[in-house]
Tab-separated table of C-alpha atoms in Angstrom:
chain	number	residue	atom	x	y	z
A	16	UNK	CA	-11.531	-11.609	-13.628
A	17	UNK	CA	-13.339	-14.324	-11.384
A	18	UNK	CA	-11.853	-15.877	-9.004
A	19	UNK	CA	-11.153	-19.393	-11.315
A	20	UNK	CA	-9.293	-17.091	-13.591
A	21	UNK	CA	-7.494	-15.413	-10.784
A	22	UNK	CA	-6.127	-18.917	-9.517
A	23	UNK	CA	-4.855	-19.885	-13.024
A	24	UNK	CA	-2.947	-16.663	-13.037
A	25	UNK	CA	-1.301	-17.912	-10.204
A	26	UNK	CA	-0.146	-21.027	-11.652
A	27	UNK	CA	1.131	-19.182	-14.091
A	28	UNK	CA	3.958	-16.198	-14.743
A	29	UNK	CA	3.689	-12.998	-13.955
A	30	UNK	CA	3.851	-11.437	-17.573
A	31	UNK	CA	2.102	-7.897	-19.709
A	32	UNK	CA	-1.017	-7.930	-17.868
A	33	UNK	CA	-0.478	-8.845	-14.527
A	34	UNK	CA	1.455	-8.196	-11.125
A	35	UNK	CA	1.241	-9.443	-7.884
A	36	UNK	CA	2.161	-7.698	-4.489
A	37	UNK	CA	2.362	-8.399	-0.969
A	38	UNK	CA	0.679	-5.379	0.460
A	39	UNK	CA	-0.072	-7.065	3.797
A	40	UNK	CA	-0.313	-4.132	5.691
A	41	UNK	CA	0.404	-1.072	3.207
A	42	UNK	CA	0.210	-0.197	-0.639
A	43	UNK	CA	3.778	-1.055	-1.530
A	44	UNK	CA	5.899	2.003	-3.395
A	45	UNK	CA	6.125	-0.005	-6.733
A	46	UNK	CA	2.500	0.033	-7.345
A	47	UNK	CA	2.705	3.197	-8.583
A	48	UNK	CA	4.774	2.291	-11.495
A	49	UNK	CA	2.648	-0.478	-12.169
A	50	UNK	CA	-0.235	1.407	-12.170
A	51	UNK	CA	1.763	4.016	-14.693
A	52	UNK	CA	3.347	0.677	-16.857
A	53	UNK	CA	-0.292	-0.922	-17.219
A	54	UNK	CA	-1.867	2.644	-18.136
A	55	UNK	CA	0.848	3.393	-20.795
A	56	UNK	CA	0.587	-0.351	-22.226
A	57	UNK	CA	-2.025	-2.428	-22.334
A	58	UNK	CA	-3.570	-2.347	-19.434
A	59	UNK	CA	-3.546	-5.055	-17.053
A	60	UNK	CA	-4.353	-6.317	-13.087
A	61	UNK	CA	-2.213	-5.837	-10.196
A	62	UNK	CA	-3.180	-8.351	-7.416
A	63	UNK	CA	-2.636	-7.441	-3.570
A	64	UNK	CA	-2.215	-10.035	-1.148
A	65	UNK	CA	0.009	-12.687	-2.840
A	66	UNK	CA	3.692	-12.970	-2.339
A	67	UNK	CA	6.122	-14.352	-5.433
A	68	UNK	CA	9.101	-16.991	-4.137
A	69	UNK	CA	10.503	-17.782	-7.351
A	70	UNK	CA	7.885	-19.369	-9.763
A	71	UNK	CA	5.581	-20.094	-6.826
A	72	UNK	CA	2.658	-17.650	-5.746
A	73	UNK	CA	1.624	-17.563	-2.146
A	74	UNK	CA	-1.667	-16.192	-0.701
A	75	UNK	CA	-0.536	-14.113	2.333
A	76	UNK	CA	-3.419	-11.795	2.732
A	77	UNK	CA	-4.707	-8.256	3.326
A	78	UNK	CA	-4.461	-6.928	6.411
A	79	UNK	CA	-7.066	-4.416	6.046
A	80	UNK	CA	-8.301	-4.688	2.405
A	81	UNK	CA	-11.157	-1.974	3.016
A	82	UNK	CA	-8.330	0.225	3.825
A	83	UNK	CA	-5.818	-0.588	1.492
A	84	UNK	CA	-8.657	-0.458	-1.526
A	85	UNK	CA	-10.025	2.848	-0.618
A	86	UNK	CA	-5.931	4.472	-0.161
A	87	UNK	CA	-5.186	2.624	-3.299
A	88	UNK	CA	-8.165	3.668	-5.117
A	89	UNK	CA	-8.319	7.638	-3.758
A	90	UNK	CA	-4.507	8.382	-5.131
A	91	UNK	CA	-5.491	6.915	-8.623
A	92	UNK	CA	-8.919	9.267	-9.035
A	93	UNK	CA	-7.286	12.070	-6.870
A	94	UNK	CA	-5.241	13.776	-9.315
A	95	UNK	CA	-2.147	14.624	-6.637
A	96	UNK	CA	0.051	12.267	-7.642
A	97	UNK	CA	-0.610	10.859	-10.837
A	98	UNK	CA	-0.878	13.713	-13.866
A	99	UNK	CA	-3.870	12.338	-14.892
A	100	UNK	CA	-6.970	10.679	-12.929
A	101	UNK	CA	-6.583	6.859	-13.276
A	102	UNK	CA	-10.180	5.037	-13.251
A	103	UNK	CA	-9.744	1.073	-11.613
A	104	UNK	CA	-12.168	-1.792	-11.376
A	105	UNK	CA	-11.518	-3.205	-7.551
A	106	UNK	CA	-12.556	-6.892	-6.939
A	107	UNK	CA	-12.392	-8.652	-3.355
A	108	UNK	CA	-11.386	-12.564	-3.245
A	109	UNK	CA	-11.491	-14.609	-0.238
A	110	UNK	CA	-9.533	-17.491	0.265
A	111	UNK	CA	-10.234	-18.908	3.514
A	112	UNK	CA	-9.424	-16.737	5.959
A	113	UNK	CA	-7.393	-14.496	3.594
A	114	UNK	CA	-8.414	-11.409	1.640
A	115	UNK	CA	-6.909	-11.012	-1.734
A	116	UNK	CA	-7.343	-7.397	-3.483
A	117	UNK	CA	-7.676	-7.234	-7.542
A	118	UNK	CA	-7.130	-4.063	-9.528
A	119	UNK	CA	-7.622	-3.494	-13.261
A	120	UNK	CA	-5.988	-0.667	-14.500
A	121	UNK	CA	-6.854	-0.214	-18.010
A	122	UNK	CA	-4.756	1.507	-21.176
A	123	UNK	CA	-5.335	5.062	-21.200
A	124	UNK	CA	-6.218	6.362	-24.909
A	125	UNK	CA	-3.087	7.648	-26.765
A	126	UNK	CA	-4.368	11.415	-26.210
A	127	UNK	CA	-4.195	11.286	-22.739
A	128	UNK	CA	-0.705	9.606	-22.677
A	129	UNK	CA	2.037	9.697	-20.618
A	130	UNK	CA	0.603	8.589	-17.537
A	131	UNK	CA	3.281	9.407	-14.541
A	132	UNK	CA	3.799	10.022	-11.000
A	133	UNK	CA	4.864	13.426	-9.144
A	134	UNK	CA	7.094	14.054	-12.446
A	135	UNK	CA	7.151	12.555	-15.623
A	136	UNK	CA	10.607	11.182	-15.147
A	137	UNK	CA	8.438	8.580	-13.502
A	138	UNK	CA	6.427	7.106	-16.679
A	139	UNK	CA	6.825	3.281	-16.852
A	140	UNK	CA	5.362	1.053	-19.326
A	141	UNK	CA	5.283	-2.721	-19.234
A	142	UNK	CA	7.641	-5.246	-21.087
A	143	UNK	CA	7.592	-8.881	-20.355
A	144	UNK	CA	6.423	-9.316	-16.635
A	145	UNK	CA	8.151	-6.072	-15.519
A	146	UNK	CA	8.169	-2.504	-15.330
A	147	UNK	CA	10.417	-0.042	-17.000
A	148	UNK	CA	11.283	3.164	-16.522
A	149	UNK	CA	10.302	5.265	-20.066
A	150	UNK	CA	13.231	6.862	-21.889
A	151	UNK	CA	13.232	10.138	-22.297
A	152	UNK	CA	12.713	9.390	-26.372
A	153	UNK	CA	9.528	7.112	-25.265
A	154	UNK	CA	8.070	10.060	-23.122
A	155	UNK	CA	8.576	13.000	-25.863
A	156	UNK	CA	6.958	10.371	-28.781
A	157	UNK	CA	3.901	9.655	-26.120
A	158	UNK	CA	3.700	13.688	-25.797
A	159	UNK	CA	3.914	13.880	-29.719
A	160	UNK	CA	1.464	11.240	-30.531
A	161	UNK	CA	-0.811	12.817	-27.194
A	162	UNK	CA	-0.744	16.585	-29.334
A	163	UNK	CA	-1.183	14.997	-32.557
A	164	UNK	CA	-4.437	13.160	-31.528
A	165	UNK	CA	-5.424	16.904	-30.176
A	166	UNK	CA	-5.008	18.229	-33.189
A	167	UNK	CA	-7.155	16.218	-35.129
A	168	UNK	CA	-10.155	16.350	-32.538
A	169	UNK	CA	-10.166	20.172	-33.161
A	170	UNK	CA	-10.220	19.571	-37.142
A	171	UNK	CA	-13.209	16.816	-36.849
């Protein structure tokens, strides 16, 4: 996403594919079911630095973006928190004297599915312009479909 396209996303909704935060000084707790949500689904960015207020976006900035991008980044290829590594495209925008911080977090294949944080009670995916916690029906069928794909790799 250039910057143009990142400014018409922010004249528009928040929907599937994309999720703004504040994170003006810190990651913010929720990311991490985005991150899960978008991985699960269809991918999508989450954008640091912008704060919703009803329909209307506002660019408040990163603090420290070189520190919020590398924390960010490090828990989603560490393999601590998430069950499986997470790989992210970062892009830096400046607006004036504002840093904005974009993430793409792409769909992980269906064999490596759920994607979840410290226990898989925390595997979101995306409907509309939020997150949802899975059910527990959602998380057994993405195990299923995840052994299934196995399977058939070992038979090729």
């Amino acid at each position: 996403m250039n910057k143009s396209e990142l400014i018409e996303k922010l004249e528009d909704i928040e929907w599937e594919d994309f999720e703004v935060k504040e994170a003006k000084s810190e990651i913010p707790k929720s990311s991490w079911a985005t991150a899960s949500a978008f991985s699960n689904t269809a991918g999508g960015w989450l954008i640091f630095g912008v704060r919703k207020n009803k329909k209307e976006y506002e660019i408040i900035g990163v603090k420290n973006p070189e520190k919020i991008e590398q924390d960010f980044t490090t828990v989603l290829h560490n393999g601590k928190k998430f069950n499986k590594r997470i790989d992210v495209k970062s892009k830096k925008y400046n607006f004036k004297d504002k840093v904005v911080l974009a993430f793409y977090i792409p769909q992980k294949s269906q064999r490596e599915k759920p994607i979840y944080f410290n226990s898989p009670k925390n595997t979101f995916i995306r409907t509309g312009s939020g997150d949802q916690r899975a059910t527990q029906e959602e998380i057994d069928s993405f195990f299923r479909t995840s052994s299934f794909e196995e399977k058939d790799k070992d038979l090729s």
